[in-house]
Short mmCIF file of C-alpha atoms in Angstrom, two decimals:
data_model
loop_
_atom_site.label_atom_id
_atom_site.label_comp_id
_atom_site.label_asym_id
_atom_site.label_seq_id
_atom_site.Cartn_x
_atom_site.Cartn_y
_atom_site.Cartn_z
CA UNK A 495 30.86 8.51 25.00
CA UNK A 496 34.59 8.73 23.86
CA UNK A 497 35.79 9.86 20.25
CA UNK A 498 35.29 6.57 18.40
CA UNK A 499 31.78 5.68 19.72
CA UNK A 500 31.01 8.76 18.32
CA UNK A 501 32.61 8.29 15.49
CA UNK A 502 31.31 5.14 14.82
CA UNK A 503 27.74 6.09 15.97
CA UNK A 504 28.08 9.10 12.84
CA UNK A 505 28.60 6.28 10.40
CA UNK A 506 25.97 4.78 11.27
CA UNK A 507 23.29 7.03 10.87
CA UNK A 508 24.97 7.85 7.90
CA UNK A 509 24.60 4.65 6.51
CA UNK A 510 21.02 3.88 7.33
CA UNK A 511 20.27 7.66 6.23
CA UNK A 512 21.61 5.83 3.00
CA UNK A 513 20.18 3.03 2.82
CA UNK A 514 16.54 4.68 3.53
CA UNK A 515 17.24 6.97 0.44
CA UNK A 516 18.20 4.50 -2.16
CA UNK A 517 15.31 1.88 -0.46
CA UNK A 518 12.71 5.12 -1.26
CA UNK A 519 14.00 5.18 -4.99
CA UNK A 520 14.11 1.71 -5.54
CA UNK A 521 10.37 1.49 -4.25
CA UNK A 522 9.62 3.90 -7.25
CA UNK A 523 11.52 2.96 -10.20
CA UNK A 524 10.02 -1.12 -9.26
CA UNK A 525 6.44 0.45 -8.93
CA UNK A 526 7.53 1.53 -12.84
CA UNK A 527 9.78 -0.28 -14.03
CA UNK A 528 9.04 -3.80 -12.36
CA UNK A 529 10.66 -5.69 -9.42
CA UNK A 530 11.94 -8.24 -11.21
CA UNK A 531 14.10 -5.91 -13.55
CA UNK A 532 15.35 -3.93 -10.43
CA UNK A 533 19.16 -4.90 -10.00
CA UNK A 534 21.85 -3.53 -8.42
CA UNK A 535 23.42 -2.09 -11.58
CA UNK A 536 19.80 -0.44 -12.66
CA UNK A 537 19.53 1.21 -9.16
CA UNK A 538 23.11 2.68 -8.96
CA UNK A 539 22.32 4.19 -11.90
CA UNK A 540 19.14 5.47 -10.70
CA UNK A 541 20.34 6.59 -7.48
CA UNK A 542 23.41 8.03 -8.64
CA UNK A 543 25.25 5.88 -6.49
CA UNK A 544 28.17 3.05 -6.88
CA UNK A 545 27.55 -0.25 -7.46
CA UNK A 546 30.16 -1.28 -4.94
CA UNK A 547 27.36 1.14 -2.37
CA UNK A 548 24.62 -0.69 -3.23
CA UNK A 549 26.35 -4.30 -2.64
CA UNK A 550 28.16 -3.38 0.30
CA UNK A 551 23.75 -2.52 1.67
CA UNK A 552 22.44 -5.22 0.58
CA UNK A 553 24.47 -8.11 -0.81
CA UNK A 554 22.91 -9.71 -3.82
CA UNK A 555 20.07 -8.97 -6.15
CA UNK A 556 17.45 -10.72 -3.90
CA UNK A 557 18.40 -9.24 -0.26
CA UNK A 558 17.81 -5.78 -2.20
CA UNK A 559 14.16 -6.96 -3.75
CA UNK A 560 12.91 -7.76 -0.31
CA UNK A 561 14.44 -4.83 1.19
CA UNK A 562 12.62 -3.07 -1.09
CA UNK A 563 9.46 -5.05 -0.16
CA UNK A 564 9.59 -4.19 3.06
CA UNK A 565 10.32 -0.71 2.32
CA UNK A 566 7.53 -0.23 0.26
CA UNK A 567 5.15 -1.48 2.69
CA UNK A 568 5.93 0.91 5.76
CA UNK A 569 5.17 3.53 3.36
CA UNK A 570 1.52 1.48 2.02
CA UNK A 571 1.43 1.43 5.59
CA UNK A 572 1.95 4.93 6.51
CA UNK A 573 -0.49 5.69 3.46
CA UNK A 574 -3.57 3.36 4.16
CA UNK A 575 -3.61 1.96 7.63
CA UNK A 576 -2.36 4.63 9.44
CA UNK A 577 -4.15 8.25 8.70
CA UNK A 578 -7.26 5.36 9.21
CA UNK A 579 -6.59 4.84 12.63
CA UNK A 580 -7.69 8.71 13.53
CA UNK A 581 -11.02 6.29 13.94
CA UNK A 582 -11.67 3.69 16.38
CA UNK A 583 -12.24 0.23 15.18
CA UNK A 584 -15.97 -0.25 13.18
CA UNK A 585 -17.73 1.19 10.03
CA UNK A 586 -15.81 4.61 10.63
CA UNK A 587 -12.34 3.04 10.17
CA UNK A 588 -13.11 0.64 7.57
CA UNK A 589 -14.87 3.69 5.43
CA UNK A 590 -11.45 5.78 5.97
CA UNK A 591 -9.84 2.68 5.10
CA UNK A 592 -11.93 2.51 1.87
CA UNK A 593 -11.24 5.93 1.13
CA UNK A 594 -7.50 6.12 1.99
CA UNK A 595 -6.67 3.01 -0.55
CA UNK A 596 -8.37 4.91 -3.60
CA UNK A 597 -6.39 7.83 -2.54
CA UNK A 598 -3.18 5.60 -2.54
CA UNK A 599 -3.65 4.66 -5.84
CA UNK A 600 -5.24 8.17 -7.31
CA UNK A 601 -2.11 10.49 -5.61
CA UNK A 602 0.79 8.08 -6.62
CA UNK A 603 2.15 7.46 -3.63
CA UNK A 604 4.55 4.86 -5.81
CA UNK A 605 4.86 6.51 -9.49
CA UNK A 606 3.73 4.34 -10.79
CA UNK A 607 0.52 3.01 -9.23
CA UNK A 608 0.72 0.00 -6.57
CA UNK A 609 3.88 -1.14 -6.23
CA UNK A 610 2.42 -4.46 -5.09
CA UNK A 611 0.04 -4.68 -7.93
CA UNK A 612 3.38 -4.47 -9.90
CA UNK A 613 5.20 -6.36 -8.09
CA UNK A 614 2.39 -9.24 -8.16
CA UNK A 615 2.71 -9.25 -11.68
CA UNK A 616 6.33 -9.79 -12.18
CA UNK A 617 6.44 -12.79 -9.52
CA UNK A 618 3.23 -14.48 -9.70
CA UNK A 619 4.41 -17.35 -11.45
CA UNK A 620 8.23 -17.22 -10.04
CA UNK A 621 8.68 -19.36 -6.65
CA UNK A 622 10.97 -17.96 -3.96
CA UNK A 623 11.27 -15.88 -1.05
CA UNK A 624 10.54 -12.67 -3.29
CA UNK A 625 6.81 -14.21 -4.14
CA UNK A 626 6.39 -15.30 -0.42
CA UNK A 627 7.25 -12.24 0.50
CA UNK A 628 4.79 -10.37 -1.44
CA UNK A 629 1.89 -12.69 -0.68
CA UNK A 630 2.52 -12.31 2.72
CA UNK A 631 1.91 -8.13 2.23
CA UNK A 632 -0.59 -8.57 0.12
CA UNK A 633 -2.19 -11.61 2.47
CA UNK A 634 -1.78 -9.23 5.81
CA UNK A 635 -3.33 -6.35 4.25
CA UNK A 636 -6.55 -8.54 2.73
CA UNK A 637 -6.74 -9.65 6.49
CA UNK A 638 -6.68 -6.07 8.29
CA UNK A 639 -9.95 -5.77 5.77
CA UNK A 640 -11.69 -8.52 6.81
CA UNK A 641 -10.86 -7.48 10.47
CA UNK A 642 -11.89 -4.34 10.06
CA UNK A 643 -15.29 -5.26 8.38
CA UNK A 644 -15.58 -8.19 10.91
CA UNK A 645 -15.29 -5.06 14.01
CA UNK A 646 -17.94 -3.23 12.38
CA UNK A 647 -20.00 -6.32 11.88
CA UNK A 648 -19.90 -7.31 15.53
CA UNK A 649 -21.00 -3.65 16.26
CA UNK A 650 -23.96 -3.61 14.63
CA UNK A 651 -22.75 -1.78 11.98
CA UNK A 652 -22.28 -4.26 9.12
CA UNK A 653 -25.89 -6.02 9.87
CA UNK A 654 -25.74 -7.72 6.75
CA UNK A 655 -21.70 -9.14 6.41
CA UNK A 656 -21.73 -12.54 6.99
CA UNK A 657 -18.29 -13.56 5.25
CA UNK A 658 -15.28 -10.63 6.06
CA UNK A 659 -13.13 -12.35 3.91
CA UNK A 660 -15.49 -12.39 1.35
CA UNK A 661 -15.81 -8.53 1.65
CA UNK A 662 -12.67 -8.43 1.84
CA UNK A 663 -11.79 -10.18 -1.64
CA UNK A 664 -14.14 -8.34 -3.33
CA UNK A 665 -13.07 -5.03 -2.04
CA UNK A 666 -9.61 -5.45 -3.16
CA UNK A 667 -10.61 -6.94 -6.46
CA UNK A 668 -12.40 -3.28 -6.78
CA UNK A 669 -9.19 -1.70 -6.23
CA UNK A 670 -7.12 -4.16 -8.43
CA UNK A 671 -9.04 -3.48 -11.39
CA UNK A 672 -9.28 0.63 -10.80
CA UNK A 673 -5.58 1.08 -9.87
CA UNK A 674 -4.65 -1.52 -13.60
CA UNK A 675 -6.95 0.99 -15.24
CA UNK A 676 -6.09 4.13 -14.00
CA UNK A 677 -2.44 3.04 -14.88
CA UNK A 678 -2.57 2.29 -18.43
CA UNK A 679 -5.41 5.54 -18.33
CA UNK A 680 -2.87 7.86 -16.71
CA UNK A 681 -4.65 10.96 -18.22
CA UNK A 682 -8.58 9.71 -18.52
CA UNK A 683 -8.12 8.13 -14.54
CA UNK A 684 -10.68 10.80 -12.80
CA UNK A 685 -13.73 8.47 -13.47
CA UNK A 686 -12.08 5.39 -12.98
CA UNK A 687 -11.69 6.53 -9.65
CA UNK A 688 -14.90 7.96 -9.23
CA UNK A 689 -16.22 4.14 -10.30
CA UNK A 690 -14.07 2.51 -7.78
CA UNK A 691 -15.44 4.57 -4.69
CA UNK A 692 -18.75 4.39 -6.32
CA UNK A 693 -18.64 0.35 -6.17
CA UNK A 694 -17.56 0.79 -2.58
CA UNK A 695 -20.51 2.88 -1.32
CA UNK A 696 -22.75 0.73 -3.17
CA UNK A 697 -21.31 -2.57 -1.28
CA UNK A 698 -21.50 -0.79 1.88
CA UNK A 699 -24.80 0.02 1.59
CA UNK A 700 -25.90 -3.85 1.00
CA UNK A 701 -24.10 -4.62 3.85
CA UNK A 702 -26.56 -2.33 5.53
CA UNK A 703 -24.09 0.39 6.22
CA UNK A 704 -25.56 3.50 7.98
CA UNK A 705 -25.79 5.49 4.64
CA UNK A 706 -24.15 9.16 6.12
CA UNK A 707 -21.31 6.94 6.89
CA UNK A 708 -20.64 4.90 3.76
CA UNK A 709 -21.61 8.42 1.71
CA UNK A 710 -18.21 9.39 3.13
CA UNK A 711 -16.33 7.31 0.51
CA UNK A 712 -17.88 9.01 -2.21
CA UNK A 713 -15.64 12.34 -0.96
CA UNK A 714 -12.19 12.02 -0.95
CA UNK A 715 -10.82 13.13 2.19
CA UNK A 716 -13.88 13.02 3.67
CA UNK A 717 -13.66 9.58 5.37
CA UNK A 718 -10.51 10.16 7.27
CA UNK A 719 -11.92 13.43 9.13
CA UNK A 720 -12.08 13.07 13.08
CA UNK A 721 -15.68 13.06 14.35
CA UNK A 722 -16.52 16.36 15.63
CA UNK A 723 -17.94 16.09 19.18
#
C-alpha cells in the first residue's frame, strides 16, 4: 500500500469514527428532545461540531433522521436481541428477551427512554420515508416476538399460545405503557417497572410457561444468565 492509499484509508476511518460519534449523540438528544425537532443546526450545536460537518455526512435534514434510525436500532439491537441470544431459541430466550426490554427502558440506554417510543410519537401522523422507516423497526422487532414465542410454542413450552402475534402485541403494549410512565415518573419509576415484569410473568404463566422459567423475569438480570450444566 503506497503513501496515498494510506492516506486516504486514514481519512476514512476518520470520517466514519465521525460520523459514529455524532450518529450516538443524535440518537440521544431525539430520544429527548424528539426526532422531528432534530436538525442539522440543533445537532452541530449539540455535538460541538460545524454545520458544514454535519451536511457534508449526511446531506439534508431527512438522510440524517434515518441515519439516526438506523443508528439507534443497532444499539436496541445490541441491547435487547443480542445479550438474549446467550439462549437457544424457546421459553429461555423469549424470557431473557422479556427481561432485557424492561432493562432497556429502566437503565436508559437512550436518555431519554425509547427512542422509538419517541420517535413514534413525533411521526405517527407524518407520511414519508422517516415514518416507514420507523414502522419497519418497530414492525421487525414485534415480529422477532412473535417468533420467539412461536419457537417456544412449537417446543412444548408455550402449551397454551395459540396467536404469537397476539402475544406479541400485547407484550409490547406492556412495555409501551411502562416505558411512557416511567418517563414522565423519572424519579417514582422503580414500581412501574416492577408492574411491567410483573404483567409479563403473569402472561407467561397463562400461556402455561414452566413457572421456574417465567419467575426469571421477575429478577432483573436473572433471565439472561447461561444455564449452568
Amino acid at each position: 500500500m503506497d503513501d496515498a492509499e494510506v492516506a486516504i484509508d486514514g481519512r476514512r476511518a476518520r470520517g466514519d469514527a465521525s460520523r459514529r460519534m455524532v450518529l450516538e449523540r443524535a440518537a440521544d438528544l431525539a430520544s429527548v428532545e424528539g426526532l422531528d425537532g432534530l436538525s442539522i443546526g440543533r445537532l452541530a450545536t449539540a455535538a460541538e461540531v460545524s454545520k458544514s460537518g454535519i451536511a457534508t455526512l449526511f446531506g439534508s435534514k431527512q438522510q440524517l433522521q434515518l441515519a439516526t434510525i438506523a443508528a439507534a436500532t443497532e444499539r436496541f439491537t445490541a441491547t435487547v436481541i443480542v445479550p438474549a441470544r446467550v439462549h437457544p431459541r424457546g421459553l429461555r430466550r423469549l424470557t431473557a428477551l422479556l427481561d432485557s426490554v424492561v432493562a432497556y427502558s429502566q437503565n436508559r440506554v437512550f436518555p431519554g427512554g425509547c427512542f422509538f417510543s419517541a420517535a413514534a410519537a413525533d411521526f405517527h401522523a407524518k407520511s414519508g420515508p422517516v415514518r416507514d422507516a420507523l414502522a419497519d423497526q418497530l414492525e421487525d422487532w414485534m415480529d422477532y416476538l412473535a417468533i420467539s414465542a412461536r419457537f417456544a410454542a412449537e417446543r412444548g413450552e408455550l402449551p397454551g399460545l395459540d396467536d404469537a402475534d397476539q402475544f406479541a402485541f400485547e407484550a409490547q403494549g406492556i412495555f409501551e405503557w411502562m416505558n411512557l410512565m416511567a418517563v414522565i415518573r423519572e424519579h417514582r419509576s422503580e414500581p412501574i417497572y416492577g408492574r411491567a415484569r410483573t404483567a409479563y410473568h403473569a402472561r407467561l404463566l397463562a400461556l402455561g410457561a414452566d413457572p421456574a422459567i417465567a419467575a426469571l423475569v421477575l429478577e432483573p438480570g436473572a433471565a439472561l444468565r447461561p444455564v449452568m450444566a
